Amino acid sequence: MISALGSRTMRSPTPAIGGMLLWLATAFPLMLAIILIATMLTLQSAHADETVSDSCGGKDLMAELQKSDPAKYASIIAAGDKVENGKGIFWKIEKSGLKPSWLLGTMHVSDSRVLTMPKGAPEAVAAADTIVVESDEILDDKRAAAALFANPSLTMLTDGSTISQHLSPEDNAKLEAGLKARGIALAAVSRMQPWLISSSFEMTGCEIHRKTAGAKFLDQKLASDAAAEGKQVKGLETLAEQAKAMSDLPIALHLKSLIQTLELGDKINDVNETMTDLYRAGNIGAMIPMLKVIEPDQNISDDDTAAFEQRIILDRNKVMAERSAPILDKGNAFIAVGALHLAGDQGLVALLRKQGFTVTAVN
């Protein structure tokens, strides 16, 4: 539900319902949702020993489109090519007199294909003095969750209402059925903000399975491995700041997203697989145009998409750039943040260049 490309920024008409999933997976900290929701998930014993493939059974929608409609496929690739800094997930950051630092765009998932970083990135991690992630609070799931729930306004409906009171009977039935399929009782989440409930559906089934089995998503693994080695781990934001970014948006927008996410159903696996393939190819710029074409959505206004992009992406890009600067001024740091924070003329790559750093794609 976020805008894609324009002549100067990553803005354009509304993309897909899957667009919200994309931004949450690659830009907004899905780690936050995982931390809060995963503790409530229960898997049926019949699936306890089930091996879950990284693909989650999803199909690459871009590969299908290339065969069925080559012109439309080409239009997506062309749109992605126009995005400033839209190619590459691994970047080198340099400034005279300093050891080089590094910037990696991530997806906040535990898929082994994503955990396998680009060539040169493992060596850069090993050599870095400081590892920087969006929030260093991800080092302790339970502590992070407790801190967030200690401030109810960030995650809960504080006006005394329940989520059911904000939905039509039909939509409430969809929600209850969807939660039941995920092993969550409606009563357990009835007073949570809708964006947080949506997060339980924005995670694929295999991601939930991996998380409940103790798997770490890429950012979390980088941070925990660094901490275990005695390296300094720093965060650019707090989880509370990330939650506030979402809770600042109108509840009506989140309710629309919740219902649309429910209606997406198993197609989330296809969206996830397609995003993963684009990510692994380093083609971040093509992600939003892909969703705009593959899953068009007319229920979210341009004002909604602009508000979401501004609060969840652009505002946070500025914070990340400002807080990265003093760390980068010491050199030899490795920064890992959601991939969509890198692209665009207001992305992290562009903002770091404005701060006097030379930032070049490694691959």
CSV table of C-alpha atoms in Angstrom, one decimal:
chain,number,residue,atom,x,y,z
A,1,MET,CA,0.0,0.0,0.0
A,2,ILE,CA,3.0,2.3,-0.4
A,3,SER,CA,3.7,4.4,-3.4
A,4,ALA,CA,6.3,3.4,-5.9
A,5,LEU,CA,8.3,5.5,-8.3
A,6,GLY,CA,8.2,9.1,-9.4
A,7,SER,CA,10.5,11.4,-11.3
A,8,ARG,CA,12.3,12.4,-8.2
A,9,THR,CA,11.4,10.0,-5.4
A,10,MET,CA,10.1,6.5,-5.0
A,11,ARG,CA,6.5,7.7,-5.3
A,12,SER,CA,3.8,6.8,-7.8
A,13,PRO,CA,0.2,5.6,-7.8
A,14,THR,CA,-0.8,3.1,-5.1
A,15,PRO,CA,0.8,-0.4,-5.5
A,16,ALA,CA,-0.4,-3.6,-4.1
A,17,ILE,CA,-2.0,-4.9,-1.0
A,18,GLY,CA,1.3,-6.8,-1.0
A,19,GLY,CA,3.0,-3.5,-0.9
A,20,MET,CA,2.4,-3.3,2.8
A,21,LEU,CA,3.9,-6.7,3.2
A,22,LEU,CA,6.9,-5.6,1.2
A,23,TRP,CA,7.5,-2.5,3.3
A,24,LEU,CA,7.1,-4.4,6.5
A,25,ALA,CA,9.4,-7.2,5.3
A,26,THR,CA,12.2,-5.0,4.0
A,27,ALA,CA,11.8,-1.5,5.5
A,28,PHE,CA,9.5,-1.5,8.6
A,29,PRO,CA,11.0,-3.7,11.4
A,30,LEU,CA,9.1,-6.9,11.0
A,31,MET,CA,11.4,-8.0,13.8
A,32,LEU,CA,9.2,-6.0,16.2
A,33,ALA,CA,6.1,-7.9,15.1
A,34,ILE,CA,8.0,-11.2,15.4
A,35,ILE,CA,9.1,-10.4,18.9
A,36,LEU,CA,5.6,-9.5,20.1
A,37,ILE,CA,3.5,-12.0,18.2
A,38,ALA,CA,5.6,-15.1,18.2
A,39,THR,CA,5.3,-15.6,21.9
A,40,MET,CA,1.5,-16.1,21.4
A,41,LEU,CA,1.8,-18.6,18.5
A,42,THR,CA,1.2,-22.3,19.1
A,43,LEU,CA,1.9,-24.9,16.4
A,44,GLN,CA,-0.1,-28.1,16.3
A,45,SER,CA,1.9,-31.0,17.5
A,46,ALA,CA,1.4,-32.7,14.1
A,47,HIS,CA,3.7,-30.1,12.6
A,48,ALA,CA,6.3,-30.0,15.3
A,49,ASP,CA,8.9,-32.1,13.4
A,50,GLU,CA,7.9,-30.9,10.0
A,51,THR,CA,10.7,-29.6,7.8
A,52,VAL,CA,9.8,-26.2,6.4
A,53,SER,CA,11.4,-25.2,3.1
A,54,ASP,CA,12.7,-21.7,2.6
A,55,SER,CA,10.3,-21.1,-0.3
A,56,CYS,CA,7.2,-21.7,1.9
A,57,GLY,CA,5.7,-23.2,-1.2
A,58,GLY,CA,5.5,-19.8,-2.9
A,59,LYS,CA,6.1,-19.2,-6.6
A,60,ASP,CA,8.1,-16.4,-8.3
A,61,LEU,CA,5.4,-14.2,-9.8
A,62,MET,CA,8.0,-12.3,-11.8
A,63,ALA,CA,9.1,-15.5,-13.5
A,64,GLU,CA,5.5,-16.3,-14.4
A,65,LEU,CA,4.9,-12.8,-15.7
A,66,GLN,CA,8.0,-12.9,-17.8
A,67,LYS,CA,6.5,-15.9,-19.6
A,68,SER,CA,2.9,-14.8,-19.7
A,69,ASP,CA,3.3,-11.1,-20.4
A,70,PRO,CA,6.9,-10.1,-21.4
A,71,ALA,CA,5.9,-6.5,-22.0
A,72,LYS,CA,4.5,-6.0,-18.6
A,73,TYR,CA,7.5,-7.8,-17.1
A,74,ALA,CA,9.8,-5.4,-19.0
A,75,SER,CA,7.9,-2.4,-17.7
A,76,ILE,CA,8.5,-3.5,-14.1
A,77,ILE,CA,12.2,-3.9,-14.7
A,78,ALA,CA,12.4,-0.5,-16.5
A,79,ALA,CA,10.6,1.2,-13.6
A,80,GLY,CA,13.0,-0.4,-11.2
A,81,ASP,CA,15.9,0.8,-13.2
A,82,LYS,CA,14.8,4.4,-12.7
A,83,VAL,CA,15.0,4.2,-8.9
A,84,GLU,CA,18.0,6.0,-7.6
A,85,ASN,CA,20.4,3.6,-5.8
A,86,GLY,CA,17.9,0.8,-6.5
A,87,LYS,CA,20.5,-1.7,-7.6
A,88,GLY,CA,22.5,-3.5,-5.0
A,89,ILE,CA,22.1,-4.5,-1.3
A,90,PHE,CA,25.8,-4.2,-0.3
A,91,TRP,CA,27.6,-0.9,-0.2
A,92,LYS,CA,31.0,0.4,0.8
A,93,ILE,CA,31.2,3.7,2.8
A,94,GLU,CA,34.4,5.7,2.6
A,95,LYS,CA,35.8,9.0,3.8
A,96,SER,CA,39.4,10.2,3.7
A,97,GLY,CA,41.4,9.2,6.7
A,98,LEU,CA,39.0,6.5,7.8
A,99,LYS,CA,38.9,2.7,7.5
A,100,PRO,CA,36.0,1.8,5.1
A,101,SER,CA,32.6,0.9,6.6
A,102,TRP,CA,29.9,-1.1,5.0
A,103,LEU,CA,26.1,-1.0,4.5
A,104,LEU,CA,23.9,-4.0,4.0
A,105,GLY,CA,20.2,-3.9,3.1
A,106,THR,CA,18.4,-6.8,4.7
A,107,MET,CA,15.1,-8.6,4.8
A,108,HIS,CA,14.0,-9.3,8.3
A,109,VAL,CA,13.5,-13.0,7.8
A,110,SER,CA,15.3,-16.2,8.8
A,111,ASP,CA,15.2,-17.7,5.3
A,112,SER,CA,18.6,-19.3,4.7
A,113,ARG,CA,18.8,-17.8,1.3
A,114,VAL,CA,18.7,-14.3,2.9
A,115,LEU,CA,21.0,-15.3,5.7
A,116,THR,CA,23.6,-16.1,3.0
A,117,MET,CA,25.0,-12.6,2.5
A,118,PRO,CA,26.5,-11.2,-0.7
A,119,LYS,CA,30.1,-11.9,-1.6
A,120,GLY,CA,32.4,-9.9,0.6
A,121,ALA,CA,29.8,-9.1,3.3
A,122,PRO,CA,30.8,-12.0,5.7
A,123,GLU,CA,34.5,-10.8,5.6
A,124,ALA,CA,33.4,-7.2,6.2
A,125,VAL,CA,31.3,-8.3,9.2
A,126,ALA,CA,34.3,-10.3,10.6
A,127,ALA,CA,36.7,-7.4,10.3
A,128,ALA,CA,34.3,-4.7,11.6
A,129,ASP,CA,34.8,-3.1,15.0
A,130,THR,CA,31.1,-2.2,15.4
A,131,ILE,CA,28.0,-3.9,14.1
A,132,VAL,CA,25.0,-1.6,13.7
A,133,VAL,CA,21.4,-2.7,13.3
A,134,GLU,CA,18.1,-0.9,13.4
A,135,SER,CA,17.6,-1.7,17.1
A,136,ASP,CA,20.1,-3.5,19.4
A,137,GLU,CA,17.1,-4.4,21.6
A,138,ILE,CA,16.6,-7.4,19.3
A,139,LEU,CA,19.4,-9.1,21.2
A,140,ASP,CA,16.8,-10.0,23.9
A,141,ASP,CA,13.3,-10.9,22.6
A,142,LYS,CA,11.7,-11.2,26.0
A,143,ARG,CA,13.1,-8.0,27.4
A,144,ALA,CA,12.2,-6.1,24.3
A,145,ALA,CA,8.6,-7.4,24.3
A,146,ALA,CA,8.2,-6.5,28.0
A,147,ALA,CA,9.5,-3.0,27.5
A,148,LEU,CA,7.1,-2.4,24.6
A,149,PHE,CA,4.1,-3.8,26.4
A,150,ALA,CA,5.0,-1.6,29.4
A,151,ASN,CA,3.9,1.4,27.2
A,152,PRO,CA,0.4,0.3,26.2
A,153,SER,CA,-0.2,3.3,23.9
A,154,LEU,CA,2.4,1.9,21.5
A,155,THR,CA,0.8,-1.5,20.9
A,156,MET,CA,-2.7,-1.5,22.4
A,157,LEU,CA,-6.1,0.2,21.8
A,158,THR,CA,-6.2,2.5,24.8
A,159,ASP,CA,-9.7,3.9,24.3
A,160,GLY,CA,-11.3,0.9,25.9
A,161,SER,CA,-12.4,-0.6,22.6
A,162,THR,CA,-11.6,-4.0,21.1
A,163,ILE,CA,-10.6,-4.7,17.5
A,164,SER,CA,-14.0,-6.4,16.9
A,165,GLN,CA,-15.7,-3.1,17.6
A,166,HIS,CA,-13.8,-1.5,14.7
A,167,LEU,CA,-14.8,-4.2,12.2
A,168,SER,CA,-18.0,-5.2,10.5
A,169,PRO,CA,-19.4,-8.6,11.6
A,170,GLU,CA,-18.2,-10.1,8.3
A,171,ASP,CA,-14.6,-8.8,8.7
A,172,ASN,CA,-14.6,-9.8,12.3
A,173,ALA,CA,-15.4,-13.3,11.3
A,174,LYS,CA,-12.6,-13.3,8.8
A,175,LEU,CA,-10.2,-12.1,11.5
A,176,GLU,CA,-11.3,-14.7,14.0
A,177,ALA,CA,-11.0,-17.5,11.4
A,178,GLY,CA,-7.6,-16.3,10.3
A,179,LEU,CA,-6.3,-16.1,13.8
A,180,LYS,CA,-7.6,-19.5,14.7
A,181,ALA,CA,-5.7,-21.0,11.7
A,182,ARG,CA,-2.6,-19.5,13.2
A,183,GLY,CA,-3.2,-20.8,16.6
A,184,ILE,CA,-4.1,-17.5,18.1
A,185,ALA,CA,-7.4,-16.8,20.0
A,186,LEU,CA,-9.2,-13.6,19.1
A,187,ALA,CA,-9.5,-12.8,22.8
A,188,ALA,CA,-5.7,-12.9,23.1
A,189,VAL,CA,-5.2,-10.0,20.7
A,190,SER,CA,-8.6,-8.2,21.0
A,191,ARG,CA,-7.1,-5.0,22.4
A,192,MET,CA,-4.0,-4.9,20.3
A,193,GLN,CA,-3.6,-2.2,17.6
A,194,PRO,CA,-4.6,-3.5,14.2
A,195,TRP,CA,-1.2,-3.0,12.7
A,196,LEU,CA,0.2,-5.4,15.3
A,197,ILE,CA,-2.5,-8.0,14.6
A,198,SER,CA,-1.8,-7.7,10.8
A,199,SER,CA,1.8,-8.6,11.5
A,200,SER,CA,0.8,-12.2,12.5
A,201,PHE,CA,-0.6,-12.6,9.0
A,202,GLU,CA,2.3,-10.8,7.2
A,203,MET,CA,4.7,-13.5,8.4
A,204,THR,CA,4.6,-16.6,6.3
A,205,GLY,CA,3.8,-19.9,8.0
A,206,CYS,CA,7.4,-21.2,7.5
A,207,GLU,CA,8.8,-18.0,9.0
A,208,ILE,CA,6.6,-18.5,12.1
A,209,HIS,CA,7.7,-22.1,12.3
A,210,ARG,CA,11.4,-21.1,12.1
A,211,LYS,CA,10.9,-18.4,14.7
A,212,THR,CA,9.2,-20.6,17.2
A,213,ALA,CA,12.0,-23.1,16.7
A,214,GLY,CA,14.5,-20.4,17.7
A,215,ALA,CA,15.8,-19.3,14.3
A,216,LYS,CA,17.1,-15.8,14.0
A,217,PHE,CA,16.4,-13.4,11.2
A,218,LEU,CA,19.4,-11.8,9.4
A,219,ASP,CA,19.6,-8.6,11.5
A,220,GLN,CA,19.2,-10.5,14.7
A,221,LYS,CA,21.8,-13.1,13.8
A,222,LEU,CA,24.3,-10.4,12.9
A,223,ALA,CA,23.8,-8.7,16.2
A,224,SER,CA,23.8,-11.8,18.3
A,225,ASP,CA,26.9,-13.2,16.7
A,226,ALA,CA,28.7,-10.0,17.1
A,227,ALA,CA,27.8,-9.7,20.8
A,228,ALA,CA,28.9,-13.3,21.4
A,229,GLU,CA,32.3,-12.4,19.9
A,230,GLY,CA,32.6,-9.4,22.2
A,231,LYS,CA,32.1,-6.8,19.5
A,232,GLN,CA,30.2,-3.6,20.0
A,233,VAL,CA,26.6,-3.7,18.8
A,234,LYS,CA,24.7,-0.5,18.3
A,235,GLY,CA,21.2,0.4,17.3
A,236,LEU,CA,20.0,3.3,15.3
A,237,GLU,CA,16.5,3.3,16.8
A,238,THR,CA,14.6,1.9,19.7
A,239,LEU,CA,11.8,-0.6,19.3
A,240,ALA,CA,9.5,1.9,21.0
A,241,GLU,CA,10.4,4.5,18.3
A,242,GLN,CA,9.6,2.0,15.6
A,243,ALA,CA,6.2,1.1,17.2
A,244,LYS,CA,5.4,4.7,17.6
A,245,ALA,CA,5.9,5.2,13.9
A,246,MET,CA,3.2,2.7,13.2
A,247,SER,CA,0.8,3.8,16.0
A,248,ASP,CA,1.1,7.4,14.7
A,249,LEU,CA,-0.8,6.5,11.6
A,250,PRO,CA,-4.6,6.6,11.5
A,251,ILE,CA,-6.3,3.5,12.8
A,252,ALA,CA,-8.6,3.6,9.7
A,253,LEU,CA,-5.5,3.0,7.5
A,254,HIS,CA,-4.4,0.1,9.7
A,255,LEU,CA,-7.9,-1.5,9.6
A,256,LYS,CA,-7.9,-1.4,5.8
A,257,SER,CA,-4.5,-3.1,5.8
A,258,LEU,CA,-5.6,-5.7,8.3
A,259,ILE,CA,-8.6,-6.8,6.2
A,260,GLN,CA,-6.6,-6.7,3.0
A,261,THR,CA,-3.9,-8.8,4.5
A,262,LEU,CA,-6.4,-11.4,5.6
A,263,GLU,CA,-7.8,-11.5,2.1
A,264,LEU,CA,-4.4,-12.0,0.7
A,265,GLY,CA,-4.3,-15.4,2.3
A,266,ASP,CA,-1.8,-17.9,1.0
A,267,LYS,CA,-0.7,-15.6,-1.7
A,268,ILE,CA,1.6,-14.1,0.9
A,269,ASN,CA,3.9,-17.0,0.1
A,270,ASP,CA,4.0,-16.0,-3.6
A,271,VAL,CA,4.7,-12.3,-2.6
A,272,ASN,CA,7.4,-13.4,-0.2
A,273,GLU,CA,9.1,-15.7,-2.8
A,274,THR,CA,9.0,-13.0,-5.4
A,275,MET,CA,10.4,-10.4,-3.0
A,276,THR,CA,13.1,-12.8,-1.9
A,277,ASP,CA,14.2,-13.4,-5.5
A,278,LEU,CA,14.4,-9.7,-6.3
A,279,TYR,CA,16.3,-9.1,-3.1
A,280,ARG,CA,18.8,-11.8,-3.8
A,281,ALA,CA,19.3,-10.3,-7.3
A,282,GLY,CA,19.9,-6.9,-5.6
A,283,ASN,CA,17.0,-5.4,-7.6
A,284,ILE,CA,15.5,-3.4,-4.8
A,285,GLY,CA,14.1,-0.7,-7.1
A,286,ALA,CA,11.9,-3.3,-8.9
A,287,MET,CA,10.1,-4.5,-5.8
A,288,ILE,CA,7.4,-1.8,-5.5
A,289,PRO,CA,6.7,-1.6,-9.3
A,290,MET,CA,6.3,-5.4,-9.2
A,291,LEU,CA,3.7,-5.2,-6.5
A,292,LYS,CA,1.9,-2.4,-8.2
A,293,VAL,CA,1.4,-4.5,-11.3
A,294,ILE,CA,0.9,-7.9,-9.8
A,295,GLU,CA,-1.6,-7.1,-7.1
A,296,PRO,CA,-3.2,-3.7,-7.8
A,297,ASP,CA,-5.3,-2.2,-5.0
A,298,GLN,CA,-7.8,0.7,-5.3
A,299,ASN,CA,-8.9,0.9,-1.7
A,300,ILE,CA,-6.0,2.9,-0.3
A,301,SER,CA,-5.8,6.6,-1.3
A,302,ASP,CA,-2.7,8.4,-2.5
A,303,ASP,CA,-2.9,10.4,0.7
A,304,ASP,CA,-2.7,7.2,2.7
A,305,THR,CA,0.2,5.9,0.9
A,306,ALA,CA,2.1,9.2,1.1
A,307,ALA,CA,1.5,9.4,4.9
A,308,PHE,CA,2.7,5.8,5.3
A,309,GLU,CA,5.8,6.4,3.2
A,310,GLN,CA,6.7,9.6,5.0
A,311,ARG,CA,6.3,8.2,8.5
A,312,ILE,CA,7.6,4.7,8.1
A,313,ILE,CA,10.3,5.2,5.5
A,314,LEU,CA,11.4,8.7,4.9
A,315,ASP,CA,11.3,10.0,8.5
A,316,ARG,CA,13.2,7.0,9.7
A,317,ASN,CA,15.7,7.3,6.9
A,318,LYS,CA,16.7,10.7,8.3
A,319,VAL,CA,17.0,9.4,11.8
A,320,MET,CA,19.2,6.5,10.7
A,321,ALA,CA,21.5,8.7,8.6
A,322,GLU,CA,21.9,11.2,11.5
A,323,ARG,CA,22.6,8.5,14.1
A,324,SER,CA,24.9,6.6,11.7
A,325,ALA,CA,27.2,9.6,11.1
A,326,PRO,CA,29.1,9.6,14.4
A,327,ILE,CA,29.6,5.8,14.2
A,328,LEU,CA,30.8,6.0,10.6
A,329,ASP,CA,33.1,8.9,11.5
A,330,LYS,CA,35.1,6.3,13.5
A,331,GLY,CA,35.4,4.0,10.5
A,332,ASN,CA,35.3,0.2,10.2
A,333,ALA,CA,31.6,-0.2,11.0
A,334,PHE,CA,29.1,-2.6,9.4
A,335,ILE,CA,25.5,-1.4,9.2
A,336,ALA,CA,22.5,-3.6,8.4
A,337,VAL,CA,19.1,-2.2,7.9
A,338,GLY,CA,16.0,-3.0,5.9
A,339,ALA,CA,16.8,-2.9,2.2
A,340,LEU,CA,14.2,-0.3,1.2
A,341,HIS,CA,15.8,2.2,3.5
A,342,LEU,CA,18.7,2.3,1.0
A,343,ALA,CA,17.0,3.2,-2.2
A,344,GLY,CA,15.6,6.5,-3.6
A,345,ASP,CA,16.9,10.1,-3.5
A,346,GLN,CA,15.8,10.2,0.2
A,347,GLY,CA,17.2,6.8,1.0
A,348,LEU,CA,20.1,6.1,3.3
A,349,VAL,CA,22.7,5.8,0.5
A,350,ALA,CA,21.8,9.3,-0.8
A,351,LEU,CA,21.6,10.8,2.7
A,352,LEU,CA,25.1,9.4,3.7
A,353,ARG,CA,26.5,10.9,0.5
A,354,LYS,CA,25.1,14.3,1.5
A,355,GLN,CA,27.0,13.9,4.8
A,356,GLY,CA,30.3,13.7,2.9
A,357,PHE,CA,30.7,9.9,2.6
A,358,THR,CA,31.5,8.2,-0.6
A,359,VAL,CA,29.0,5.3,-0.9
A,360,THR,CA,29.4,2.8,-3.8
A,361,ALA,CA,27.7,-0.5,-4.6
A,362,VAL,CA,29.9,-3.5,-4.0
A,363,ASN,CA,27.9,-5.9,-6.2
